[in-house]
Short mmCIF file of C-alpha atoms in Angstrom, two decimals:
data_model
loop_
_atom_site.label_atom_id
_atom_site.label_comp_id
_atom_site.label_asym_id
_atom_site.label_seq_id
_atom_site.Cartn_x
_atom_site.Cartn_y
_atom_site.Cartn_z
CA MET A 859 -16.68 -18.00 22.87
CA SER A 860 -14.04 -20.47 23.91
CA LYS A 861 -15.08 -23.11 26.40
CA GLN A 862 -11.81 -22.40 28.17
CA GLU A 863 -13.00 -18.94 29.17
CA LEU A 864 -15.74 -20.08 31.49
CA PRO A 865 -16.16 -23.03 33.82
CA VAL A 866 -18.15 -26.07 32.86
CA ILE A 867 -20.61 -27.37 35.42
CA PRO A 868 -20.11 -31.12 35.77
CA SER A 869 -23.83 -31.82 36.16
CA LEU A 870 -24.43 -30.25 32.76
CA THR A 871 -21.95 -32.49 31.02
CA SER A 872 -23.20 -35.80 32.33
CA GLY A 873 -25.89 -38.08 31.01
CA THR A 874 -27.16 -38.45 27.47
CA GLY A 875 -27.15 -35.32 25.37
CA GLY A 876 -25.04 -33.58 28.00
CA THR A 877 -24.32 -29.90 27.59
CA ALA A 878 -21.56 -27.48 28.54
CA CYS A 879 -22.42 -23.94 29.47
CA CYS A 880 -20.69 -20.83 28.28
CA THR A 881 -22.15 -17.75 29.97
CA PRO A 882 -23.45 -16.74 33.39
CA LEU A 883 -27.10 -17.26 32.45
CA ALA A 884 -26.53 -21.00 32.00
CA CYS A 885 -23.62 -21.53 34.38
CA ALA A 886 -25.44 -20.80 37.62
CA PRO A 887 -28.98 -19.65 38.46
CA LEU A 888 -29.16 -15.85 38.58
CA GLY A 889 -29.64 -14.48 42.07
CA GLN A 890 -32.45 -12.08 42.90
CA ALA A 891 -30.19 -9.02 43.23
CA GLU A 892 -28.40 -9.56 39.91
CA ALA A 893 -31.69 -10.37 38.16
CA GLU A 894 -33.16 -7.07 39.39
CA GLU A 895 -30.12 -5.11 38.23
CA LEU A 896 -30.14 -6.77 34.80
CA ALA A 897 -33.90 -6.27 34.44
CA THR A 898 -33.39 -2.52 34.99
CA LEU A 899 -30.80 -2.45 32.20
CA PHE A 900 -32.96 -4.48 29.81
CA LYS A 901 -35.94 -2.19 30.56
CA ALA A 902 -33.79 0.76 29.49
CA ILE A 903 -33.23 -0.75 26.04
CA ALA A 904 -36.70 -2.34 25.70
CA ASP A 905 -38.12 0.62 23.80
CA PRO A 906 -38.10 1.17 20.01
CA VAL A 907 -36.98 4.81 20.23
CA ARG A 908 -34.15 3.99 22.64
CA LEU A 909 -32.99 1.05 20.51
CA ARG A 910 -32.92 3.32 17.46
CA LEU A 911 -31.05 5.99 19.42
CA LEU A 912 -28.42 3.45 20.51
CA SER A 913 -28.06 2.29 16.91
CA LEU A 914 -27.84 5.85 15.53
CA ILE A 915 -25.14 6.75 18.05
CA ALA A 916 -23.20 3.52 17.43
CA CYS A 917 -23.42 4.00 13.65
CA HIS A 918 -22.38 7.63 13.66
CA GLU A 919 -18.99 8.46 12.16
CA GLY A 920 -16.40 8.58 14.91
CA GLY A 921 -18.71 6.69 17.27
CA GLU A 922 -20.42 9.77 18.67
CA ALA A 923 -23.44 11.79 17.66
CA CYS A 924 -24.61 15.32 18.29
CA VAL A 925 -28.04 15.57 19.90
CA CYS A 926 -29.05 17.69 16.88
CA ASP A 927 -28.45 14.72 14.54
CA LEU A 928 -30.44 12.42 16.82
CA THR A 929 -33.45 14.71 17.13
CA ASP A 930 -33.62 15.16 13.35
CA ALA A 931 -33.96 11.40 12.84
CA PHE A 932 -37.30 11.14 14.67
CA ASP A 933 -40.75 12.62 14.31
CA LEU A 934 -40.66 13.41 18.03
CA THR A 935 -40.13 16.58 20.06
CA ALA A 936 -36.69 17.45 21.43
CA PRO A 937 -37.86 16.99 25.06
CA THR A 938 -39.07 13.47 24.23
CA ILE A 939 -35.71 12.56 22.69
CA SER A 940 -33.97 14.12 25.69
CA HIS A 941 -36.05 11.96 28.03
CA HIS A 942 -35.05 8.77 26.18
CA LEU A 943 -31.37 9.80 26.13
CA LYS A 944 -31.57 10.43 29.86
CA VAL A 945 -32.95 6.92 30.47
CA LEU A 946 -30.08 5.42 28.44
CA ARG A 947 -27.51 7.56 30.24
CA LYS A 948 -28.90 6.77 33.69
CA ALA A 949 -28.62 3.05 32.85
CA GLY A 950 -24.96 3.54 31.87
CA LEU A 951 -25.60 2.57 28.25
CA ILE A 952 -24.39 5.88 26.83
CA ASP A 953 -22.34 8.83 28.02
CA CYS A 954 -22.23 12.44 26.88
CA GLU A 955 -20.34 15.73 26.94
CA ARG A 956 -21.37 19.30 26.17
CA ARG A 957 -19.17 21.09 23.64
CA GLY A 958 -20.30 24.65 22.99
CA THR A 959 -23.95 24.68 21.89
CA TRP A 960 -24.44 20.95 21.52
CA VAL A 961 -24.28 17.80 23.61
CA TYR A 962 -22.48 14.80 22.06
CA TYR A 963 -23.35 11.18 22.91
CA TRP A 964 -21.41 7.95 22.60
CA ILE A 965 -21.99 4.30 23.49
CA ASN A 966 -20.60 2.87 26.73
CA PRO A 967 -19.51 -0.49 25.26
CA GLY A 968 -18.98 -2.23 28.61
CA THR A 969 -22.66 -2.14 29.59
CA LEU A 970 -23.90 -3.42 26.23
CA GLU A 971 -21.26 -6.14 26.16
CA ARG A 972 -22.29 -7.30 29.62
CA LEU A 973 -25.91 -7.68 28.47
CA SER A 974 -24.76 -9.40 25.29
CA ALA A 975 -22.64 -11.87 27.25
CA ILE A 976 -25.54 -12.74 29.55
CA LEU A 977 -27.70 -13.72 26.56
CA GLY A 978 -24.90 -15.09 24.37
CA PRO A 979 -24.21 -18.63 23.23
CA ARG A 980 -24.90 -20.55 26.35
CA VAL A 981 -25.41 -24.22 25.83
CA VAL A 982 -23.15 -26.29 23.60
CA ALA A 983 -24.14 -29.86 22.81
CA THR A 984 -21.38 -32.27 23.74
CA VAL A 985 -22.90 -35.50 22.40
CA MET B 365 -16.70 -12.19 16.64
CA SER B 366 -14.55 -12.25 13.55
CA LYS B 367 -14.54 -9.13 11.45
CA GLN B 368 -14.85 -11.41 8.43
CA GLU B 369 -18.34 -12.43 9.50
CA LEU B 370 -19.97 -9.04 8.99
CA PRO B 371 -19.46 -6.21 6.53
CA VAL B 372 -17.51 -3.12 7.42
CA ILE B 373 -19.08 0.19 6.53
CA PRO B 374 -16.45 2.34 4.74
CA SER B 375 -17.57 5.56 6.43
CA LEU B 376 -16.84 4.01 9.81
CA THR B 377 -13.29 3.12 8.87
CA SER B 378 -12.19 6.48 7.55
CA GLY B 379 -10.64 9.42 9.38
CA THR B 380 -8.67 9.42 12.58
CA GLY B 381 -9.65 6.84 15.14
CA GLY B 382 -11.70 5.06 12.50
CA THR B 383 -13.85 2.15 13.57
CA ALA B 384 -15.11 -1.09 12.06
CA CYS B 385 -18.49 -2.37 13.04
CA CYS B 386 -19.36 -5.93 13.90
CA THR B 387 -23.09 -6.24 14.55
CA PRO B 388 -26.36 -4.86 13.17
CA LEU B 389 -26.74 -2.24 15.91
CA ALA B 390 -23.63 -0.42 14.74
CA CYS B 391 -23.59 -1.40 11.06
CA ALA B 392 -26.74 0.43 10.01
CA PRO B 393 -29.39 2.43 11.88
CA LEU B 394 -32.20 0.16 13.08
CA GLY B 395 -35.44 0.69 11.22
CA GLN B 396 -38.68 1.37 13.06
CA ALA B 397 -40.18 -2.07 12.40
CA GLU B 398 -37.12 -4.00 13.59
CA ALA B 399 -36.74 -1.72 16.61
CA GLU B 400 -40.35 -2.42 17.61
CA GLU B 401 -39.88 -6.17 17.22
CA LEU B 402 -36.65 -6.15 19.25
CA ALA B 403 -38.20 -3.94 21.94
CA THR B 404 -40.96 -6.53 22.39
CA LEU B 405 -38.35 -9.26 22.90
CA PHE B 406 -36.30 -7.17 25.33
CA LYS B 407 -39.47 -6.32 27.28
CA ALA B 408 -40.09 -10.04 27.68
CA ILE B 409 -36.73 -10.53 29.41
CA ALA B 410 -36.72 -7.17 31.27
CA ASP B 411 -38.17 -8.68 34.42
CA PRO B 412 -36.27 -10.22 37.37
CA VAL B 413 -38.54 -13.27 37.64
CA ARG B 414 -38.36 -13.98 33.91
CA LEU B 415 -34.57 -13.57 33.87
CA ARG B 416 -34.29 -16.02 36.76
CA LEU B 417 -36.66 -18.44 35.02
CA LEU B 418 -34.53 -18.31 31.85
CA SER B 419 -31.42 -18.94 33.91
CA LEU B 420 -33.00 -21.79 35.89
CA ILE B 421 -34.14 -23.49 32.69
CA ALA B 422 -30.76 -22.98 30.98
CA CYS B 423 -28.89 -24.32 34.03
CA HIS B 424 -31.08 -27.35 34.52
CA GLU B 425 -29.54 -30.73 33.85
CA GLY B 426 -30.23 -31.75 30.27
CA GLY B 427 -31.19 -28.18 29.36
CA GLU B 428 -34.84 -28.55 30.30
CA ALA B 429 -36.80 -28.05 33.50
CA CYS B 430 -40.11 -29.30 34.82
CA VAL B 431 -42.56 -26.55 35.78
CA CYS B 432 -42.60 -28.12 39.27
CA ASP B 433 -38.86 -27.36 39.71
CA LEU B 434 -39.37 -23.79 38.54
CA THR B 435 -42.30 -23.07 40.84
CA ASP B 436 -40.40 -24.41 43.85
CA ALA B 437 -37.57 -21.91 43.27
CA PHE B 438 -39.76 -18.83 43.86
CA ASP B 439 -41.86 -17.47 46.67
CA LEU B 440 -44.63 -16.89 44.13
CA THR B 441 -47.89 -18.66 43.30
CA ALA B 442 -48.05 -21.21 40.48
CA PRO B 443 -50.36 -18.96 38.40
CA THR B 444 -47.83 -16.11 38.64
CA ILE B 445 -44.99 -18.37 37.46
CA SER B 446 -47.25 -19.67 34.67
CA HIS B 447 -47.93 -16.09 33.56
CA HIS B 448 -44.19 -15.33 33.33
CA LEU B 449 -43.51 -18.59 31.46
CA LYS B 450 -46.29 -17.70 29.03
CA VAL B 451 -44.69 -14.29 28.34
CA LEU B 452 -41.34 -15.98 27.64
CA ARG B 453 -42.95 -18.58 25.42
CA LYS B 454 -45.01 -16.03 23.48
CA ALA B 455 -41.78 -14.11 22.79
CA GLY B 456 -40.16 -17.29 21.44
CA LEU B 457 -37.53 -17.34 24.20
CA ILE B 458 -38.54 -20.76 25.52
CA ASP B 459 -40.55 -23.72 24.31
CA CYS B 460 -42.36 -26.46 26.19
CA GLU B 461 -43.98 -29.87 26.02
CA ARG B 462 -46.41 -31.69 28.29
CA ARG B 463 -45.30 -35.18 29.39
CA GLY B 464 -47.82 -36.84 31.64
CA THR B 465 -48.60 -34.65 34.64
CA TRP B 466 -45.93 -32.01 34.07
CA VAL B 467 -44.93 -29.47 31.47
CA TYR B 468 -41.21 -29.30 30.60
CA TYR B 469 -39.52 -26.10 29.40
CA TRP B 470 -36.31 -25.48 27.46
CA ILE B 471 -34.51 -22.45 26.04
CA ASN B 472 -34.93 -21.50 22.38
CA PRO B 473 -31.28 -20.57 21.76
CA GLY B 474 -31.87 -18.79 18.45
CA THR B 475 -33.92 -15.98 19.98
CA LEU B 476 -31.46 -15.31 22.83
CA GLU B 477 -28.51 -15.43 20.43
CA ARG B 478 -30.19 -12.90 18.15
CA LEU B 479 -30.59 -10.47 21.07
CA SER B 480 -27.02 -11.15 22.20
CA ALA B 481 -25.67 -10.46 18.71
CA ILE B 482 -27.55 -7.14 18.49
CA LEU B 483 -25.87 -5.92 21.69
CA GLY B 484 -22.54 -7.68 21.19
CA PRO B 485 -19.09 -6.28 20.51
CA ARG B 486 -19.90 -3.65 17.97
CA VAL B 487 -17.18 -1.14 17.46
CA VAL B 488 -13.56 -2.16 17.08
CA ALA B 489 -10.86 0.50 17.05
CA THR B 490 -8.75 0.26 13.90
CA VAL B 491 -6.16 2.94 14.69
#
């Protein structure tokens, strides 16, 4: 990420071994409200089945996957997979549409990119 | 992220509206073992207090913060803050060192960057 994209806090660039910050996590302390919202999103992905579901959907040709393909990939019941998909959808990480018999899922890139940016390269040494 | 940095899966670039993938999440389905490991890391940050602690440490001048500064920022007891710091440290998200009376904490950038990369810009339209 370019340093031009985000502001540099003067206090972080002064002194020996000064640093410049690049993302919100390091640019200003997170407030309580934003921390609670982000924690809810991270909780939604903090599960092995849900991480694998996200990856399966993202990897699928055309960027969307039928629920039938997703269920086949796990040794879990269809209701269990449905529960995990619902958690991901409620968090805004995926979206879906029914077409005939099946429901198709795709990634909502904006939500994942927001979480990625929060954790991304944050502190750049300027010594 | 440059497309040159990661391989492009041919099946994702074929057909109409083909896509090229940029990070592990979309380049190949996550295996069970990696998904479990990543879920453990995401669980460690999926908490409002721990997210705020990470942010406070990352924002602190010089990139490290005394435990005394961190405790003062919350309306929580010192043992509660210590518990959250221990969770972050056990996950490899932060590291620390005792200097005299106080313990000083800093971010372990590699772990956060790994999580950021997993969720980062993944699917690029190539139409």
